[in-house]
mmCIF file of C-alpha atoms and ligand atoms in Angstrom:
data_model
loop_
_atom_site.group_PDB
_atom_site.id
_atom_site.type_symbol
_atom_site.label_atom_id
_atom_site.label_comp_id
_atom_site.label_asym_id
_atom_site.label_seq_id
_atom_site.Cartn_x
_atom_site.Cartn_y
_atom_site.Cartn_z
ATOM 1 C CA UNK A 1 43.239 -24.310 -20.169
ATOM 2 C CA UNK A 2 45.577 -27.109 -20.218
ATOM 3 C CA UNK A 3 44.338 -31.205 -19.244
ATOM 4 C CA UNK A 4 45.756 -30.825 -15.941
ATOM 5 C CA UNK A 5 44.462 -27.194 -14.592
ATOM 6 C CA UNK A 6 40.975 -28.761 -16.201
ATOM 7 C CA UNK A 7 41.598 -31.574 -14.035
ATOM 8 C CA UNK A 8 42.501 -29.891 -11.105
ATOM 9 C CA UNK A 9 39.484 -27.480 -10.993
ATOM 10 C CA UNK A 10 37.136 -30.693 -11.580
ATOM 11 C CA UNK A 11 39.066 -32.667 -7.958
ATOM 12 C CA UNK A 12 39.120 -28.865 -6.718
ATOM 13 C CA UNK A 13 35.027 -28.989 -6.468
ATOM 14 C CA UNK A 14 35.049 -32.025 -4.698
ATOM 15 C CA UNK A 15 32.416 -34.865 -4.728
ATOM 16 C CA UNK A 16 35.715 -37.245 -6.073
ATOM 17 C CA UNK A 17 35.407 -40.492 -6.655
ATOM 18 C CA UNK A 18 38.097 -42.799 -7.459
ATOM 19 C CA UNK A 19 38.321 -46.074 -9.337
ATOM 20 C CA UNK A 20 41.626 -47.171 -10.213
ATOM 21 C CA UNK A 21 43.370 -50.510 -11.829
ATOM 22 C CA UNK A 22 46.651 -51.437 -12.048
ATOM 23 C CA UNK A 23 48.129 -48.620 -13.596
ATOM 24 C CA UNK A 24 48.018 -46.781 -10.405
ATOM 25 C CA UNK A 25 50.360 -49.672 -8.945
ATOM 26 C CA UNK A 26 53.000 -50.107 -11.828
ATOM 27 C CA UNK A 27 55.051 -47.651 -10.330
ATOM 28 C CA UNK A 28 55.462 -49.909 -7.184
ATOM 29 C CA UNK A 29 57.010 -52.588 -9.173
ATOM 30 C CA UNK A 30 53.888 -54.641 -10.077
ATOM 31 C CA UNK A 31 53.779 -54.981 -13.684
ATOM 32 C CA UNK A 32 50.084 -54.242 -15.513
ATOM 33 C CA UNK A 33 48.392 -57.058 -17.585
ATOM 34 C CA UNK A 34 48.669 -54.331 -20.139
ATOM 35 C CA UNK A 35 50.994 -51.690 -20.283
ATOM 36 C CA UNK A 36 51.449 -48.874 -22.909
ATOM 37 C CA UNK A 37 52.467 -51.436 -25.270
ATOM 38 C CA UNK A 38 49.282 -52.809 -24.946
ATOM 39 C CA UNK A 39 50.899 -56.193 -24.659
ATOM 40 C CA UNK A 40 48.485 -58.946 -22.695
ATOM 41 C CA UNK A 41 49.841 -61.656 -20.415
ATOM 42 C CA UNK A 42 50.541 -64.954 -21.432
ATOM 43 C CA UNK A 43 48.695 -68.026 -20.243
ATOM 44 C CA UNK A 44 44.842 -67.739 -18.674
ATOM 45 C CA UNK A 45 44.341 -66.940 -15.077
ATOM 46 C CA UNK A 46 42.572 -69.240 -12.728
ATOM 47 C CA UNK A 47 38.959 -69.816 -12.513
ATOM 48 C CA UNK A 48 36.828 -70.471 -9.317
ATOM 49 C CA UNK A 49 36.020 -74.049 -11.542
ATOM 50 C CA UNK A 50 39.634 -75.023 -12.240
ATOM 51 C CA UNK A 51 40.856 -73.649 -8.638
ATOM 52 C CA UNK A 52 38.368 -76.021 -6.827
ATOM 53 C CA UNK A 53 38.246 -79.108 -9.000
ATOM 54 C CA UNK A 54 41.796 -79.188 -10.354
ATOM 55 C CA UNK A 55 44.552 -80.554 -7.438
ATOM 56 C CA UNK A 56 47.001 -80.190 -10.058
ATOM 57 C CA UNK A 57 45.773 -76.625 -11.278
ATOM 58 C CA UNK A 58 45.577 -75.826 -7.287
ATOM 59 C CA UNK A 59 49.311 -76.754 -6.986
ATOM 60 C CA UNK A 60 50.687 -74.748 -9.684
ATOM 61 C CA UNK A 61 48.212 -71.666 -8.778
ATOM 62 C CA UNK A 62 50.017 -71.651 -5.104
ATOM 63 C CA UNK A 63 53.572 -72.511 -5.907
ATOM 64 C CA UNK A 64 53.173 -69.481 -8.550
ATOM 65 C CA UNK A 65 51.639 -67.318 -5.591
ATOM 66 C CA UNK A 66 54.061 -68.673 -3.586
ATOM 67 C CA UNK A 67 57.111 -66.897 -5.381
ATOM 68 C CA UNK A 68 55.046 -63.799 -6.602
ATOM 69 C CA UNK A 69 53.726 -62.956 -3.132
ATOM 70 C CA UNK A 70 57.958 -62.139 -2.711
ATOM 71 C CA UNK A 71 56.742 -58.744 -4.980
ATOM 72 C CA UNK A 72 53.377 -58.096 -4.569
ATOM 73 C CA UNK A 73 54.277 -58.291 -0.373
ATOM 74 C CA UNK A 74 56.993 -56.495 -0.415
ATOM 75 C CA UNK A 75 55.304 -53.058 -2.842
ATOM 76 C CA UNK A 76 55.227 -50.172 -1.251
ATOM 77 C CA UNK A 77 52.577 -47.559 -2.082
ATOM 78 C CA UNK A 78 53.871 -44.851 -4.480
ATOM 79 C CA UNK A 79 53.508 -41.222 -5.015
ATOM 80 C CA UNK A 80 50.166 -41.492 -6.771
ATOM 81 C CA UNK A 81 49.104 -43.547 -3.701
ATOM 82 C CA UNK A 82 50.001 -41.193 -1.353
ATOM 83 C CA UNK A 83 48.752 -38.189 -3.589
ATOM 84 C CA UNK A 84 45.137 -40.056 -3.836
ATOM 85 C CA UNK A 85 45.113 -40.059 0.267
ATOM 86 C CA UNK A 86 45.790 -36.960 0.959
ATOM 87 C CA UNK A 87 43.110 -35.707 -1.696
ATOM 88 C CA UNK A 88 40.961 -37.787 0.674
ATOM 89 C CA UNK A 89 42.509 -35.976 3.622
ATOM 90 C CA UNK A 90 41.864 -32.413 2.079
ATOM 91 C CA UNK A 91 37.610 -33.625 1.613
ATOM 92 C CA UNK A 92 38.193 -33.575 -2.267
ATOM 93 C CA UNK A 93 37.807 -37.398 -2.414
ATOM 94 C CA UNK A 94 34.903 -39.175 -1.056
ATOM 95 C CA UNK A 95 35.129 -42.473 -1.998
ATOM 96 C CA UNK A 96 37.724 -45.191 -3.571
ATOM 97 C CA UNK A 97 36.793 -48.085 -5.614
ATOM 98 C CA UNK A 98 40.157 -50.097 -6.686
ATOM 99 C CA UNK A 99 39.852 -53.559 -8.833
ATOM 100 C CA UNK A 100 43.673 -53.770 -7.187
ATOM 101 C CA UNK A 101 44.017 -56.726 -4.795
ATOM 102 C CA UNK A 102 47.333 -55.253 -3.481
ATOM 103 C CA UNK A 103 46.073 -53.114 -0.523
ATOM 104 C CA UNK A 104 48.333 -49.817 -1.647
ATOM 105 C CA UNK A 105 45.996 -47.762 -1.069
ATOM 106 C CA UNK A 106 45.834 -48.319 2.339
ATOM 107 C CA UNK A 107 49.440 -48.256 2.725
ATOM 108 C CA UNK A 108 49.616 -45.253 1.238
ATOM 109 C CA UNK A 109 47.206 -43.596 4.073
ATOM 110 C CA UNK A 110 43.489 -44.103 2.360
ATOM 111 C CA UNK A 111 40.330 -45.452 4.051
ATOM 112 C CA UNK A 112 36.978 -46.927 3.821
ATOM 113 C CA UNK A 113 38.370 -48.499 -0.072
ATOM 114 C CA UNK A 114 35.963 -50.912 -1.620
ATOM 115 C CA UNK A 115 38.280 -53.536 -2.702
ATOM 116 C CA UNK A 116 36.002 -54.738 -5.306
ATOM 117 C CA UNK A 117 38.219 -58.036 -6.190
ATOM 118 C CA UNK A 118 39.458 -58.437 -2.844
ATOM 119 C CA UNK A 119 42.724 -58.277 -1.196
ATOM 120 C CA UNK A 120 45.836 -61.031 -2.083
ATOM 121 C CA UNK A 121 46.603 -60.610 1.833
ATOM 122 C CA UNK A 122 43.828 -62.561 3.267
ATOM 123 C CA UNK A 123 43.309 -66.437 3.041
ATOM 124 C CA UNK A 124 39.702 -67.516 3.269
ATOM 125 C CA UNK A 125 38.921 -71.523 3.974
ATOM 126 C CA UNK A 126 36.448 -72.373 1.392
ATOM 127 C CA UNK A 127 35.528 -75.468 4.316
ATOM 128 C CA UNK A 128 34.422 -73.208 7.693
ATOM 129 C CA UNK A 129 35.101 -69.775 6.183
ATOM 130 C CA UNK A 130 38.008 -69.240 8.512
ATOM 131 C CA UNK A 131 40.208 -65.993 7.481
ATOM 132 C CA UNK A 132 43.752 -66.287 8.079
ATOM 133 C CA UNK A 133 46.757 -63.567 7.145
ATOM 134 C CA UNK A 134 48.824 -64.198 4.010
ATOM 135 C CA UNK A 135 51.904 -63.412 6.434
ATOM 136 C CA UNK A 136 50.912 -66.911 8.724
ATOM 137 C CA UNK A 137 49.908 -68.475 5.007
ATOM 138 C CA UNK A 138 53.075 -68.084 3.551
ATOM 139 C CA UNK A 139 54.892 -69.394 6.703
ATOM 140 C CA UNK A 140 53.269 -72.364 6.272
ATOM 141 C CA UNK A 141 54.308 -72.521 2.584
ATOM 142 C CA UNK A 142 57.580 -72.043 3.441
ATOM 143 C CA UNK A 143 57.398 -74.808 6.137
ATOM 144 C CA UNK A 144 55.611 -77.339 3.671
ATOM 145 C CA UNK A 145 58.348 -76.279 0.788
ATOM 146 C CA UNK A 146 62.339 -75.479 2.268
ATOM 147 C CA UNK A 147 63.992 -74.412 -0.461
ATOM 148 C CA UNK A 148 61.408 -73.846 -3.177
ATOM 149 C CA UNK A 149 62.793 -71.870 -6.683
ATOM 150 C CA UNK A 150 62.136 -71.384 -9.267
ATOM 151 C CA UNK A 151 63.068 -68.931 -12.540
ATOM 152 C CA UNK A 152 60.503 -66.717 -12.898
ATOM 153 C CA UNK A 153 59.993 -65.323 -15.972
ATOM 154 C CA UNK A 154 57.084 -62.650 -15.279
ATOM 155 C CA UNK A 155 55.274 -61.256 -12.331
ATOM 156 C CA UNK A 156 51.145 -59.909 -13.125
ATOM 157 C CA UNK A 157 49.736 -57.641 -10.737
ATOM 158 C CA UNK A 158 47.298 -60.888 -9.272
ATOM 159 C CA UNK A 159 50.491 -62.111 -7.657
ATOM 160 C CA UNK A 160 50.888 -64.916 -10.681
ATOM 161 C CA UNK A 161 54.574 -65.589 -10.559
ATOM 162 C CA UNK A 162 55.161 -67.131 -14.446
ATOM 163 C CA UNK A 163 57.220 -70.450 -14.373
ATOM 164 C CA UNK A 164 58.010 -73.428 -16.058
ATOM 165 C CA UNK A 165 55.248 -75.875 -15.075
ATOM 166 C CA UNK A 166 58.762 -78.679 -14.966
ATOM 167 C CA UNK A 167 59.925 -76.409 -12.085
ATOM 168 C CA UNK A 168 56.489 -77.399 -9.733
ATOM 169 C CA UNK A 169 57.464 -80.864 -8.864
ATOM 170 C CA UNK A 170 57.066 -81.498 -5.803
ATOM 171 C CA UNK A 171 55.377 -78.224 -4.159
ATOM 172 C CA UNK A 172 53.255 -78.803 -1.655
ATOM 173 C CA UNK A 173 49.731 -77.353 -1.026
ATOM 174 C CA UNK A 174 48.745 -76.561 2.713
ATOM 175 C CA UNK A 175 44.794 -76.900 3.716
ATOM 176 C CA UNK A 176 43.023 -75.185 6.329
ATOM 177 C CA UNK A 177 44.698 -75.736 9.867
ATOM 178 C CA UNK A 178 41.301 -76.090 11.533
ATOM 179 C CA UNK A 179 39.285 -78.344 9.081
ATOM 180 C CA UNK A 180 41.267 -79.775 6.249
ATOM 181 C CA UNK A 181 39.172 -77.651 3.979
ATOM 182 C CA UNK A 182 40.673 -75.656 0.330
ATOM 183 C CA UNK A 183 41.978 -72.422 1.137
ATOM 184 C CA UNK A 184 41.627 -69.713 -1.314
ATOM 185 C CA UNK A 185 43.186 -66.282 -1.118
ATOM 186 C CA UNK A 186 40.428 -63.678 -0.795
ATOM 187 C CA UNK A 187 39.884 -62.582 -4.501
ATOM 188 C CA UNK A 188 37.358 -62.898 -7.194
ATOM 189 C CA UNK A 189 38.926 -64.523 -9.760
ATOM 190 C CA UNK A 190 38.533 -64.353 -13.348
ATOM 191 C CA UNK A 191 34.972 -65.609 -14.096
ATOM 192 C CA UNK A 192 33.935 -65.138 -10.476
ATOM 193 C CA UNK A 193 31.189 -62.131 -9.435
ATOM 194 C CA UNK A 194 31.947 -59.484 -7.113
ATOM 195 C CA UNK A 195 30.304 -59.654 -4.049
ATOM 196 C CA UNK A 196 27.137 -57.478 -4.415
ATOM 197 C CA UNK A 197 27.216 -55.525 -1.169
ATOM 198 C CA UNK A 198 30.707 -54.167 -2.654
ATOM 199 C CA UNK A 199 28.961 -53.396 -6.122
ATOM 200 C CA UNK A 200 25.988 -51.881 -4.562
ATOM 201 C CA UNK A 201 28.535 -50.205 -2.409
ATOM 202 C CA UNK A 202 30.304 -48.717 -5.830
ATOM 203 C CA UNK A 203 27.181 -47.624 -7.631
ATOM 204 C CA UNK A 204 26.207 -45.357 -4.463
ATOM 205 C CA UNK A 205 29.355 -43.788 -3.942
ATOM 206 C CA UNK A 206 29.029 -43.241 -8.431
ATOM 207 C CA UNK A 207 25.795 -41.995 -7.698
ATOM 208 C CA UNK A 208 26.435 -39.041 -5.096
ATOM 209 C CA UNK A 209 29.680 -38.117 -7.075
ATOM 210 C CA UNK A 210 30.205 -35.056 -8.789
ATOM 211 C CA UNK A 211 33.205 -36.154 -10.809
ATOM 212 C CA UNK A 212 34.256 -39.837 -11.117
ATOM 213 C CA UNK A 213 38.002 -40.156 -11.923
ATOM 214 C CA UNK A 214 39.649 -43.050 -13.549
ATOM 215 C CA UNK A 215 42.919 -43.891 -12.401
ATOM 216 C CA UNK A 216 44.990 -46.376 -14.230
ATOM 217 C CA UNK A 217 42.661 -48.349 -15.821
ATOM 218 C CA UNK A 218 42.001 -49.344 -19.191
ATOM 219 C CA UNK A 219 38.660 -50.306 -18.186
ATOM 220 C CA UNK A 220 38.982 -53.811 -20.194
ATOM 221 C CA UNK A 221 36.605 -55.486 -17.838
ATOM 222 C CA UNK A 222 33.347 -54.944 -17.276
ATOM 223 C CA UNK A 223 33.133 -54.675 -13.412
ATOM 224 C CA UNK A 224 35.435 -51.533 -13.551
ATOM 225 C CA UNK A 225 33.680 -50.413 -17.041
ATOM 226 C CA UNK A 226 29.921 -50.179 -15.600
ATOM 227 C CA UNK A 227 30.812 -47.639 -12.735
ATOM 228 C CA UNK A 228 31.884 -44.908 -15.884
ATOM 229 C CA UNK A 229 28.543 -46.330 -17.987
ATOM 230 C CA UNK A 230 26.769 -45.315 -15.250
ATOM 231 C CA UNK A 231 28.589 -41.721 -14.200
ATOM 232 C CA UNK A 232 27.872 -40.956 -17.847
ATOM 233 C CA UNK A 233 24.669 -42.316 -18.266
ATOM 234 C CA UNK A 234 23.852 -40.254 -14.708
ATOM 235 C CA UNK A 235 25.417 -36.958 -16.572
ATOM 236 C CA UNK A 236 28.088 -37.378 -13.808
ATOM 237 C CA UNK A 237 31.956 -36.145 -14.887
ATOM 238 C CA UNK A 238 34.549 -38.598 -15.788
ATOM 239 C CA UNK A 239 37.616 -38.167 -15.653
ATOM 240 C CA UNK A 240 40.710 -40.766 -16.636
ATOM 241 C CA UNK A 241 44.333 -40.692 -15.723
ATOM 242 C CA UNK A 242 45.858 -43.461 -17.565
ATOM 243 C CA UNK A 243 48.625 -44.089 -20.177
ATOM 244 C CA UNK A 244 47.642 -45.692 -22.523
ATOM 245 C CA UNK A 245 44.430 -46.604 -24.368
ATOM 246 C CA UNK A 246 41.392 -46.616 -22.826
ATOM 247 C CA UNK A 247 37.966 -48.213 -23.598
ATOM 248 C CA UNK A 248 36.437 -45.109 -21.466
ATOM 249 C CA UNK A 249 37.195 -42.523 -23.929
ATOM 250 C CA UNK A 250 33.638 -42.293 -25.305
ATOM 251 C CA UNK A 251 32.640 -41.404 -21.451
ATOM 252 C CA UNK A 252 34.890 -39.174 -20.330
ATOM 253 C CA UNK A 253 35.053 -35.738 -20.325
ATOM 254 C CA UNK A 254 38.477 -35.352 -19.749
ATOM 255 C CA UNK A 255 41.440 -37.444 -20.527
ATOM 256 C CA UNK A 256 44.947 -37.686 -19.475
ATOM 257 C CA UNK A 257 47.658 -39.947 -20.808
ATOM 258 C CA UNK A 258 50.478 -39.492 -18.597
ATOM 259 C CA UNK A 259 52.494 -41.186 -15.738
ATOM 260 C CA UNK A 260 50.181 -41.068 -12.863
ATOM 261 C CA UNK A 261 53.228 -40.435 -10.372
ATOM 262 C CA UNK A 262 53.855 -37.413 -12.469
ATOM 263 C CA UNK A 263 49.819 -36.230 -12.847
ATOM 264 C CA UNK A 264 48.627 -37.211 -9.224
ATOM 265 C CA UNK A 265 51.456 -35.401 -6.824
ATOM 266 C CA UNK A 266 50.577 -32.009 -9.482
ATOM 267 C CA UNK A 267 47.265 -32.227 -9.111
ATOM 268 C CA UNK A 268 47.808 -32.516 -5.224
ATOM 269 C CA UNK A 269 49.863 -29.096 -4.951
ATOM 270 C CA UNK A 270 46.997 -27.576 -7.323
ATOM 271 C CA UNK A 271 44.576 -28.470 -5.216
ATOM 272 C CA UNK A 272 46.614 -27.135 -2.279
ATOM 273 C CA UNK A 273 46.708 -23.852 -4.375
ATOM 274 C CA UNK A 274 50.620 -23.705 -3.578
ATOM 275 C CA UNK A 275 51.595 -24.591 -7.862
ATOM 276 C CA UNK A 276 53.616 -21.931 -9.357
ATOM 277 C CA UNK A 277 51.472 -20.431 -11.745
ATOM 278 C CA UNK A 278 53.503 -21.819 -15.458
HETATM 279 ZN ZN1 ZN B 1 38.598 -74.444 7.308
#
């Protein structure tokens, strides 16, 4: 039996559920922190610490989320997207976990996702809590900055445009409307815990699966790593879609190192029961 009939008779049974990292969104044009060549970005993303003490370190964060939210705002959800909705549409999936904070998912037709670092569209006030929508945000960057460019030399998939720090001069911040207060967009950032009504939401859905599969993730960090410590440790399935290495090799029963675009829309028409038999 070949990876993907394996892998098809595993979603087949249904009892699916779906964690996925950025791998799932490279195909929409946001680059991963690590691709196949296993490269890392450069520099160190921002802290809750730096984010909230640092004016300086606040200014560069936003003039750099400033010009990335140009591609992370404008990605469109691919075919494995749209492939991981409609396995949700034929009852195969039950549940999606994503530690993406580009809402593609939902574009691409899913519901009910635990967004377990948040979302890059929503603005929170760290002052009165007030939510506001990246779209009004960004008008009001654009207001406080005509004419801001920059070069940028890389986009990562947290909306971090890479420039030269010469090129901030001069960009200006905007606070809260209603108090004056920070405003933050609505993710955890590195060194920040998920909320722990979404990780208590992600170990249930882990714990009434019959087959978790990994989709694009290396599983580097430890709040996507757990969920497949604990399918295995539970004696649940896990399966990974990813290209590339993986640190969830030792957990899963099945792997598959191949573009997800390629892998998801296959397993789809398997599912369907309308492949050509090859
Ligand atoms: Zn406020």
């Amino acid at each position: 039996m070949t990876q993907i009939e394996q892998l098809a008779e595993w979603v087949g049974d249904g009892g699916v559920v779906v964690l996925s990292g950025a791998g799932l969104s490279t195909e929409s044009g946001i680059p991963d922190y690590r691709g196949p060549s296993g490269v890392a970005r450069g520099g160190t993303p921002m802290t809750y610490q730096v984010f909230t003490r640092d004016p300086l370190a606040r200014r560069r964060y936003w003039a750099r989320s400033h010009l990335g939210w140009r591609t992370i705002g404008d990605a469109r959800p691919n075919a494995g997207h749209r492939a991981v909705a409609r396995l949700q549409e034929l009852a195969r999936v039950d549940g999606i976990i994503t530690q993406n904070v580009d809402g593609l998912h939902q574009a691409g037709g899913a519901h009910g996702v635990v967004e377990l670092h948040g979302n890059l569209a929503r603005i929170t006030c760290l002052g009165c809590g007030d939510g506001t929508s990246r779209h009004e945000h960004e008008a009001r960057l654009g207001a406080a900055n005509p004419g801001f460019a920059a070069a940028v030399s890389a986009i990562n998939p947290d909306g971090d445009a890479e420039i030269d720090d010469a090129e901030l001069a001069g960009f200006a911040v905007v606070d809260c409307a209603a108090c004056g207060g920070l405003l933050k967009p609505d993710v955890v950032y590195f060194g920040e815990t998920v909320p722990a009504e979404r990780v208590s939401r992600s170990f249930d859905l882990v714990a009434g699966a019959r087959t978790l599969l990994v989709l694009g993730s290396s599983l580097t960090v430890m709040s996507g790593r757990r969920f497949v410590l604990r399918a295995a440790k539970d004696g649940i399935r896990v399966a990974i879609v990813n290209q590339g290495v993986t640190r969830g090799e030792p957990y899963a029963g099945l792997i598959v190192d191949a573009a997800l675009g390629e892998v998801l829309p296959e397993l789809v028409r398997r599912v369907e029961g309308v492949a050509v038999p090859g």
